Amino acid sequence: MVEKEKKFIHVGLVTDSFPNGMFQVRLDNGSLVLGYISGKIRLNLVRIMLEDKVLIEISPYDLSKGRIIYRFSRKDSDPNGKSNSE
């Protein structure tokens, strides 16, 4: 059985929007990545807007593109579970 490749998962902030569900995402390490919406997000009609915090999955073969796999809710935009009101 063939083992799947390891993917890098980063937290990022959406900075720009392009047609066909593509977004420019600034990662937590400062680099810019072109992110596209994953199929489950597209099927469930999750809206991604500017300044949203997202989880992006990047292949080791092309570090300039990635798949947006999760959008954090605007209430708890901290991935560690701490709310902004504390």
XYZ file of N, CA, C and O in Angstrom:
344
model
N 0.836 -1.181 0.000
C 0.000 0.000 0.000
C 0.880 1.243 0.000
O 1.865 1.321 0.722
N 0.510 2.195 -0.817
C 1.295 3.413 -0.955
C 0.944 4.377 0.167
O -0.220 4.648 0.434
N 1.991 4.889 0.825
C 1.779 5.833 1.916
C 1.554 7.228 1.353
O 2.230 7.643 0.405
N 0.581 7.942 1.932
C 0.290 9.295 1.459
C 1.398 10.240 1.886
O 2.061 10.038 2.894
N 1.566 11.295 1.095
C 2.583 12.293 1.416
C 2.137 13.132 2.611
O 0.950 13.312 2.867
N 3.105 13.635 3.338
C 2.819 14.501 4.479
C 2.461 15.887 3.963
O 3.078 16.389 3.028
N 1.453 16.489 4.559
C 1.053 17.837 4.187
C 1.324 18.762 5.357
O 1.213 18.374 6.513
N 1.693 19.997 5.041
C 1.916 21.003 6.069
C 0.597 21.708 6.339
O -0.086 22.115 5.404
N 0.233 21.852 7.595
C -1.002 22.540 7.957
C -0.636 23.798 8.730
O 0.116 23.741 9.709
N -1.129 24.946 8.246
C -0.822 26.242 8.850
C -2.105 27.014 9.107
O -3.122 26.788 8.458
N -2.019 27.962 10.037
C -3.095 28.919 10.272
C -2.741 30.175 9.493
O -1.587 30.610 9.486
N -3.728 30.752 8.806
C -3.471 31.947 8.025
C -4.644 32.911 8.047
O -5.722 32.589 8.565
N -4.431 34.086 7.480
C -5.424 35.142 7.424
C -5.682 35.484 5.961
O -4.729 35.707 5.207
N -6.943 35.499 5.550
C -7.297 35.797 4.165
C -7.072 37.288 3.914
O -7.615 38.134 4.622
N -6.249 37.612 2.906
C -5.930 39.013 2.618
C -6.533 39.513 1.312
O -6.703 40.707 1.138
N -6.832 38.589 0.383
C -7.375 39.003 -0.912
C -8.253 37.892 -1.459
O -8.069 36.724 -1.117
N -9.216 38.258 -2.309
C -10.148 37.299 -2.883
C -10.045 37.329 -4.404
O -9.969 38.405 -5.002
N -10.043 36.147 -5.014
C -9.981 36.010 -6.465
C -11.193 35.203 -6.931
O -11.867 34.560 -6.129
N -11.483 35.192 -8.233
C -12.612 34.400 -8.741
C -12.401 32.896 -8.529
O -11.286 32.437 -8.297
N -13.494 32.142 -8.630
C -13.509 30.673 -8.549
C -13.046 30.133 -7.200
O -12.418 29.083 -7.131
N -13.345 30.841 -6.125
C -13.041 30.325 -4.801
C -11.571 30.289 -4.459
O -11.137 29.411 -3.718
N -10.794 31.231 -4.983
C -9.372 31.295 -4.664
C -9.098 32.539 -3.825
O -9.710 33.582 -4.025
N -8.166 32.409 -2.888
C -7.874 33.476 -1.954
C -6.372 33.575 -1.736
O -5.662 32.577 -1.819
N -5.915 34.792 -1.448
C -4.536 34.971 -1.026
C -4.529 34.920 0.495
O -5.283 35.629 1.157
N -3.675 34.062 1.052
C -3.651 33.829 2.498
C -2.255 34.146 3.017
O -1.255 33.674 2.466
N -2.200 34.966 4.081
C -0.932 35.241 4.760
C -0.821 34.263 5.923
O -1.641 34.272 6.826
N 0.211 33.422 5.876
C 0.389 32.400 6.904
C 0.931 33.011 8.187
O 1.392 34.158 8.201
N 0.901 32.225 9.261
C 1.384 32.713 10.545
C 2.888 32.968 10.541
O 3.384 33.703 11.375
N 3.622 32.394 9.584
C 5.054 32.658 9.485
C 5.372 33.830 8.545
O 6.531 34.129 8.298
N 4.334 34.470 7.981
C 4.532 35.678 7.174
C 4.517 35.473 5.667
O 4.459 36.440 4.922
N 4.575 34.234 5.180
C 4.603 34.017 3.729
C 3.195 34.053 3.142
O 2.214 33.794 3.833
N 3.115 34.367 1.849
C 1.837 34.441 1.139
C 1.624 33.168 0.327
O 2.544 32.675 -0.319
N 0.387 32.651 0.361
C 0.030 31.410 -0.339
C -1.280 31.639 -1.076
O -2.160 32.345 -0.576
N -1.406 31.061 -2.264
C -2.668 31.080 -2.996
C -3.482 29.875 -2.533
O -3.088 28.729 -2.722
N -4.614 30.135 -1.869
C -5.423 29.056 -1.324
C -6.723 28.896 -2.093
O -7.315 29.874 -2.527
N -7.154 27.656 -2.252
C -8.444 27.392 -2.891
C -9.316 26.617 -1.915
O -8.825 25.953 -1.005
N -10.616 26.719 -2.101
C -11.570 26.122 -1.181
C -11.638 24.610 -1.404
O -11.718 24.148 -2.541
N -11.638 23.846 -0.316
C -11.765 22.392 -0.435
C -13.195 22.025 -0.809
O -14.116 22.832 -0.694
N -13.386 20.796 -1.225
C -14.692 20.346 -1.689
C -15.771 20.371 -0.624
O -16.910 20.730 -0.883
N -15.431 19.984 0.630
C -16.429 19.966 1.693
C -16.891 21.378 2.038
O -18.072 21.597 2.304
N -15.972 22.327 2.040
C -16.356 23.719 2.316
C -17.240 24.234 1.181
O -18.224 24.937 1.407
N -16.893 23.865 -0.058
C -17.687 24.305 -1.208
C -19.091 23.708 -1.172
O -20.083 24.384 -1.434
N -19.206 22.412 -0.823
C -20.515 21.751 -0.774
C -21.405 22.308 0.333
O -22.619 22.409 0.172
N -20.811 22.656 1.473
C -21.582 23.165 2.598
C -21.791 24.673 2.546
O -22.339 25.247 3.486
N -21.378 25.304 1.446
C -21.591 26.731 1.192
C -21.069 27.614 2.323
O -21.720 28.571 2.737
N -19.880 27.273 2.829
C -19.242 28.100 3.855
C -18.683 29.338 3.176
O -17.956 29.243 2.190
N -19.033 30.506 3.689
C -18.573 31.769 3.115
C -17.244 32.164 3.733
O -17.121 32.223 4.947
N -16.264 32.434 2.893
C -14.970 32.910 3.360
C -14.825 34.346 2.893
O -14.993 34.647 1.718
N -14.541 35.226 3.845
C -14.438 36.653 3.539
C -13.058 37.153 3.947
O -12.281 36.424 4.575
N -12.757 38.391 3.573
C -11.473 38.985 3.937
C -11.338 39.053 5.449
O -12.319 39.213 6.169
N -10.115 38.924 5.916
C -9.769 38.965 7.342
C -10.269 37.745 8.116
O -10.238 37.758 9.343
N -10.728 36.688 7.445
C -11.106 35.452 8.129
C -9.848 34.650 8.439
O -8.905 34.608 7.646
N -9.839 33.990 9.585
C -8.739 33.110 9.956
C -9.084 31.720 9.462
O -10.173 31.218 9.724
N -8.181 31.098 8.703
C -8.439 29.799 8.085
C -7.303 28.833 8.379
O -6.197 29.242 8.742
N -7.604 27.560 8.211
C -6.614 26.496 8.300
C -6.327 26.064 6.865
O -7.256 25.754 6.109
N -5.059 26.060 6.482
C -4.703 25.759 5.095
C -3.708 24.598 5.076
O -2.823 24.503 5.918
N -3.904 23.704 4.101
C -3.085 22.501 3.955
C -2.215 22.678 2.713
O -2.736 22.942 1.626
N -0.900 22.545 2.876
C 0.041 22.811 1.790
C 0.825 21.549 1.468
O 1.315 20.864 2.372
N 0.948 21.240 0.182
C 1.707 20.088 -0.266
C 3.205 20.421 -0.234
O 3.600 21.552 -0.513
N 4.053 19.446 0.085
C 5.499 19.723 0.090
C 6.076 19.939 -1.316
O 7.182 20.441 -1.449
N 5.306 19.607 -2.362
C 5.802 19.750 -3.725
C 5.661 21.167 -4.257
O 6.454 21.606 -5.081
N 4.629 21.895 -3.821
C 4.418 23.276 -4.268
C 4.010 24.099 -3.051
O 2.857 24.062 -2.621
N 4.944 24.840 -2.501
C 4.702 25.596 -1.276
C 4.010 26.930 -1.520
O 3.773 27.675 -0.585
N 3.654 27.228 -2.776
C 2.995 28.507 -3.071
C 1.475 28.366 -3.180
O 0.784 29.364 -3.306
N 0.968 27.126 -3.134
C -0.474 26.887 -3.242
C -0.920 25.959 -2.124
O -0.159 25.121 -1.664
N -2.190 26.119 -1.716
C -2.701 25.269 -0.660
C -4.213 25.167 -0.700
O -4.882 25.917 -1.412
N -4.753 24.252 0.089
C -6.196 24.013 0.146
C -6.722 24.498 1.493
O -6.216 24.109 2.536
N -7.751 25.346 1.459
C -8.373 25.841 2.683
C -9.307 24.751 3.178
O -10.264 24.392 2.499
N -9.014 24.217 4.378
C -9.792 23.081 4.880
C -10.692 23.451 6.048
O -11.545 22.650 6.432
N -10.538 24.655 6.628
C -11.378 25.047 7.760
C -11.374 26.559 7.903
O -10.333 27.192 7.705
N -12.538 27.125 8.211
C -12.634 28.549 8.544
C -13.037 28.653 9.999
O -14.051 28.111 10.402
N -12.215 29.336 10.793
C -12.539 29.521 12.204
C -13.721 30.463 12.322
O -13.837 31.418 11.552
N -14.598 30.194 13.291
C -15.744 31.080 13.477
C -15.253 32.436 13.957
O -14.199 32.555 14.570
N -16.013 33.439 13.665
C -15.582 34.792 13.999
C -15.596 35.037 15.503
O -14.909 35.903 15.996
N -16.385 34.252 16.255
C -16.413 34.401 17.715
C -15.091 33.951 18.316
O -14.464 34.672 19.071
N -14.671 32.724 17.993
C -13.407 32.224 18.520
C -12.423 32.071 17.380
O -12.273 31.001 16.831
N -11.777 33.168 17.023
C -10.828 33.127 15.928
C -9.458 32.660 16.384
O -8.552 32.543 15.597
N -9.300 32.389 17.694
C -8.042 31.873 18.195
C -8.039 30.355 18.087
O -8.906 29.694 18.645
N -7.077 29.750 17.372
C -7.081 28.299 17.188
C -6.799 27.525 18.465
O -7.044 26.340 18.533
N -6.326 28.191 19.520
C -6.033 27.495 20.778
C -7.245 27.375 21.673
O -7.161 26.828 22.762
N -8.387 27.912 21.260
C -9.608 27.765 22.025
C -9.892 28.906 22.974
O -10.901 28.922 23.654
N -8.992 29.882 23.061
C -9.233 31.026 23.943
C -10.127 32.034 23.219
O -9.904 32.331 22.054
N -11.125 32.547 23.894
C -12.007 33.514 23.226
C -11.375 34.892 23.284
O -10.514 35.185 24.106
N -11.806 35.775 22.391
C -11.247 37.116 22.306
C -11.687 37.996 23.453
O -11.083 39.012 23.733
N -12.767 37.654 24.162
C -13.301 38.506 25.226
C -12.535 38.347 26.528
O -12.677 39.140 27.420
N -11.689 37.298 26.645
C -10.955 37.067 27.901
C -9.741 37.941 27.983
O -9.056 38.231 27.105
